[in-house]
């Protein structure tokens, strides 16, 4: 499911998902897919064995935070 979902990302978005060297800050204009990218990055980290309790995602709104959670769940299913 994750591999199929990643095919919908553009080159720049995939770079963010696959970058693993330390913390990452994603700053981009409205509507550019930040929530989608961070959900995929989180799902990939969990799939690679990172404990979800060790992941910190911050957003400016509760709405975006809820959306990220829903998207991670939709990518990983019950594992989320």
Short mmCIF file of N, CA and C in Angstrom, two decimals:
data_model
loop_
_atom_site.label_atom_id
_atom_site.label_comp_id
_atom_site.label_asym_id
_atom_site.label_seq_id
_atom_site.Cartn_x
_atom_site.Cartn_y
_atom_site.Cartn_z
N UNK A 1 0.83 -1.20 0.00
CA UNK A 1 0.00 0.00 0.00
C UNK A 1 0.87 1.26 0.00
N UNK A 2 1.93 1.25 0.80
CA UNK A 2 2.80 2.42 0.89
C UNK A 2 3.50 2.69 -0.43
N UNK A 3 4.00 1.65 -1.08
CA UNK A 3 4.70 1.85 -2.35
C UNK A 3 3.78 2.45 -3.40
N UNK A 4 2.56 1.99 -3.45
CA UNK A 4 1.60 2.53 -4.42
C UNK A 4 1.28 3.99 -4.11
N UNK A 5 1.17 4.32 -2.84
CA UNK A 5 0.86 5.70 -2.46
C UNK A 5 2.02 6.63 -2.78
N UNK A 6 3.26 6.15 -2.65
CA UNK A 6 4.43 6.99 -2.93
C UNK A 6 4.54 7.36 -4.41
N UNK A 7 3.96 6.56 -5.27
CA UNK A 7 4.00 6.85 -6.71
C UNK A 7 3.24 8.13 -7.05
N UNK A 8 2.34 8.55 -6.17
CA UNK A 8 1.55 9.76 -6.41
C UNK A 8 2.30 11.03 -6.01
N UNK A 9 3.48 10.89 -5.41
CA UNK A 9 4.26 12.06 -4.99
C UNK A 9 5.18 12.51 -6.11
N UNK A 10 5.45 13.82 -6.17
CA UNK A 10 6.39 14.32 -7.16
C UNK A 10 7.82 14.14 -6.65
N UNK A 11 8.80 14.48 -7.46
CA UNK A 11 10.21 14.27 -7.13
C UNK A 11 10.60 14.93 -5.82
N UNK A 12 10.25 16.19 -5.63
CA UNK A 12 10.61 16.92 -4.42
C UNK A 12 9.96 16.31 -3.18
N UNK A 13 8.71 15.89 -3.32
CA UNK A 13 8.01 15.28 -2.19
C UNK A 13 8.67 13.95 -1.81
N UNK A 14 9.04 13.15 -2.80
CA UNK A 14 9.72 11.88 -2.50
C UNK A 14 11.07 12.11 -1.83
N UNK A 15 11.77 13.18 -2.18
CA UNK A 15 13.04 13.49 -1.53
C UNK A 15 12.84 13.70 -0.03
N UNK A 16 11.77 14.38 0.35
CA UNK A 16 11.48 14.63 1.76
C UNK A 16 11.14 13.31 2.46
N UNK A 17 10.35 12.48 1.83
CA UNK A 17 9.94 11.21 2.43
C UNK A 17 11.15 10.32 2.70
N UNK A 18 12.10 10.29 1.78
CA UNK A 18 13.23 9.36 1.90
C UNK A 18 14.47 9.94 2.56
N UNK A 19 14.45 11.18 2.99
CA UNK A 19 15.61 11.78 3.66
C UNK A 19 15.64 11.33 5.11
N UNK A 20 16.73 10.68 5.54
CA UNK A 20 16.79 10.11 6.89
C UNK A 20 17.91 10.67 7.73
N UNK A 21 18.63 11.68 7.30
CA UNK A 21 19.74 12.22 8.06
C UNK A 21 19.26 13.29 9.04
N UNK A 22 18.88 12.88 10.23
CA UNK A 22 18.51 13.82 11.28
C UNK A 22 17.12 14.41 11.12
N UNK A 23 16.82 15.39 11.97
CA UNK A 23 15.51 16.05 11.96
C UNK A 23 15.26 16.78 10.64
N UNK A 24 14.00 17.04 10.37
CA UNK A 24 13.64 17.69 9.11
C UNK A 24 12.54 18.71 9.36
N UNK A 25 12.69 19.88 8.76
CA UNK A 25 11.66 20.91 8.79
C UNK A 25 11.15 21.07 7.37
N UNK A 26 9.85 21.00 7.20
CA UNK A 26 9.25 21.17 5.87
C UNK A 26 8.48 22.48 5.86
N UNK A 27 8.94 23.41 5.07
CA UNK A 27 8.28 24.70 4.90
C UNK A 27 7.91 24.85 3.44
N UNK A 28 6.65 25.06 3.16
CA UNK A 28 6.20 25.21 1.78
C UNK A 28 4.86 25.94 1.79
N UNK A 29 4.49 26.54 0.67
CA UNK A 29 3.22 27.26 0.61
C UNK A 29 2.01 26.35 0.79
N UNK A 30 0.88 26.95 1.06
CA UNK A 30 -0.38 26.24 1.21
C UNK A 30 -0.69 25.45 -0.06
N UNK A 31 -1.17 24.23 0.13
CA UNK A 31 -1.61 23.42 -1.00
C UNK A 31 -0.52 22.68 -1.74
N UNK A 32 0.68 22.60 -1.16
CA UNK A 32 1.79 21.95 -1.86
C UNK A 32 2.01 20.50 -1.42
N UNK A 33 1.20 20.01 -0.49
CA UNK A 33 1.29 18.60 -0.10
C UNK A 33 2.12 18.32 1.14
N UNK A 34 2.31 19.31 2.00
CA UNK A 34 3.12 19.10 3.22
C UNK A 34 2.51 18.01 4.09
N UNK A 35 1.22 18.06 4.32
CA UNK A 35 0.56 17.08 5.16
C UNK A 35 0.69 15.69 4.56
N UNK A 36 0.50 15.58 3.28
CA UNK A 36 0.63 14.30 2.58
C UNK A 36 2.05 13.76 2.71
N UNK A 37 3.04 14.61 2.50
CA UNK A 37 4.44 14.20 2.57
C UNK A 37 4.79 13.73 3.98
N UNK A 38 4.38 14.48 4.98
CA UNK A 38 4.73 14.11 6.35
C UNK A 38 4.01 12.82 6.77
N UNK A 39 2.80 12.60 6.28
CA UNK A 39 2.10 11.35 6.57
C UNK A 39 2.85 10.17 5.95
N UNK A 40 3.30 10.34 4.72
CA UNK A 40 4.06 9.26 4.06
C UNK A 40 5.40 9.02 4.76
N UNK A 41 6.06 10.08 5.15
CA UNK A 41 7.34 9.96 5.85
C UNK A 41 7.15 9.22 7.18
N UNK A 42 6.10 9.56 7.89
CA UNK A 42 5.79 8.90 9.15
C UNK A 42 5.47 7.43 8.94
N UNK A 43 4.64 7.14 7.95
CA UNK A 43 4.28 5.75 7.65
C UNK A 43 5.51 4.94 7.28
N UNK A 44 6.40 5.51 6.49
CA UNK A 44 7.62 4.82 6.10
C UNK A 44 8.51 4.56 7.32
N UNK A 45 8.62 5.54 8.20
CA UNK A 45 9.43 5.36 9.41
C UNK A 45 8.87 4.23 10.27
N UNK A 46 7.57 4.20 10.45
CA UNK A 46 6.94 3.14 11.25
C UNK A 46 7.15 1.79 10.58
N UNK A 47 7.00 1.75 9.26
CA UNK A 47 7.20 0.51 8.53
C UNK A 47 8.64 0.02 8.66
N UNK A 48 9.60 0.94 8.75
CA UNK A 48 11.01 0.57 8.89
C UNK A 48 11.38 0.21 10.33
N UNK A 49 10.41 0.30 11.26
CA UNK A 49 10.65 -0.14 12.62
C UNK A 49 10.81 0.95 13.65
N UNK A 50 10.63 2.21 13.27
CA UNK A 50 10.70 3.30 14.25
C UNK A 50 9.45 3.23 15.14
N UNK A 51 9.66 3.28 16.43
CA UNK A 51 8.55 3.26 17.37
C UNK A 51 7.77 4.57 17.22
N UNK A 52 6.45 4.49 17.00
CA UNK A 52 5.65 5.72 16.86
C UNK A 52 5.78 6.68 18.04
N UNK A 53 6.11 6.16 19.22
CA UNK A 53 6.30 7.02 20.39
C UNK A 53 7.55 7.88 20.26
N UNK A 54 8.42 7.55 19.33
CA UNK A 54 9.66 8.31 19.11
C UNK A 54 9.54 9.29 17.95
N UNK A 55 8.34 9.47 17.42
CA UNK A 55 8.12 10.37 16.29
C UNK A 55 7.37 11.61 16.78
N UNK A 56 7.88 12.78 16.43
CA UNK A 56 7.22 14.03 16.77
C UNK A 56 6.88 14.77 15.48
N UNK A 57 5.61 15.02 15.27
CA UNK A 57 5.14 15.80 14.13
C UNK A 57 4.45 17.04 14.68
N UNK A 58 4.80 18.17 14.16
CA UNK A 58 4.16 19.42 14.59
C UNK A 58 3.50 20.08 13.39
N UNK A 59 2.33 20.65 13.62
CA UNK A 59 1.67 21.42 12.57
C UNK A 59 1.13 22.70 13.20
N UNK A 60 0.73 23.60 12.36
CA UNK A 60 0.22 24.87 12.86
C UNK A 60 -1.25 24.80 13.25
N UNK A 61 -1.93 23.77 12.79
CA UNK A 61 -3.36 23.68 13.10
C UNK A 61 -3.73 22.28 13.58
N UNK A 62 -4.77 22.21 14.39
CA UNK A 62 -5.30 20.91 14.81
C UNK A 62 -5.87 20.16 13.62
N UNK A 63 -6.45 20.89 12.68
CA UNK A 63 -7.03 20.26 11.50
C UNK A 63 -5.95 19.50 10.72
N UNK A 64 -4.80 20.12 10.51
CA UNK A 64 -3.70 19.46 9.79
C UNK A 64 -3.18 18.26 10.59
N UNK A 65 -3.13 18.39 11.91
CA UNK A 65 -2.67 17.28 12.74
C UNK A 65 -3.61 16.08 12.63
N UNK A 66 -4.90 16.33 12.68
CA UNK A 66 -5.88 15.24 12.53
C UNK A 66 -5.77 14.61 11.15
N UNK A 67 -5.60 15.45 10.13
CA UNK A 67 -5.48 14.95 8.76
C UNK A 67 -4.25 14.06 8.62
N UNK A 68 -3.12 14.46 9.22
CA UNK A 68 -1.92 13.63 9.15
C UNK A 68 -2.18 12.26 9.78
N UNK A 69 -2.83 12.27 10.93
CA UNK A 69 -3.14 11.01 11.60
C UNK A 69 -4.01 10.11 10.75
N UNK A 70 -5.03 10.68 10.14
CA UNK A 70 -5.92 9.90 9.27
C UNK A 70 -5.17 9.34 8.07
N UNK A 71 -4.29 10.14 7.51
CA UNK A 71 -3.54 9.68 6.33
C UNK A 71 -2.56 8.57 6.68
N UNK A 72 -1.90 8.68 7.83
CA UNK A 72 -1.00 7.60 8.26
C UNK A 72 -1.81 6.32 8.45
N UNK A 73 -2.97 6.42 9.08
CA UNK A 73 -3.83 5.27 9.27
C UNK A 73 -4.25 4.67 7.94
N UNK A 74 -4.58 5.51 6.96
CA UNK A 74 -5.03 5.00 5.67
C UNK A 74 -3.89 4.30 4.92
N UNK A 75 -2.66 4.72 5.17
CA UNK A 75 -1.50 4.10 4.51
C UNK A 75 -1.14 2.78 5.19
N UNK A 76 -1.11 2.77 6.52
CA UNK A 76 -0.64 1.60 7.26
C UNK A 76 -1.74 0.66 7.71
N UNK A 77 -2.97 1.12 7.75
CA UNK A 77 -4.05 0.27 8.23
C UNK A 77 -3.96 0.07 9.73
N UNK A 78 -4.17 -1.16 10.18
CA UNK A 78 -4.19 -1.46 11.61
C UNK A 78 -2.85 -1.21 12.29
N UNK A 79 -1.76 -1.31 11.56
CA UNK A 79 -0.44 -1.11 12.15
C UNK A 79 -0.28 0.30 12.71
N UNK A 80 -1.05 1.25 12.18
CA UNK A 80 -0.97 2.65 12.66
C UNK A 80 -1.51 2.73 14.06
#
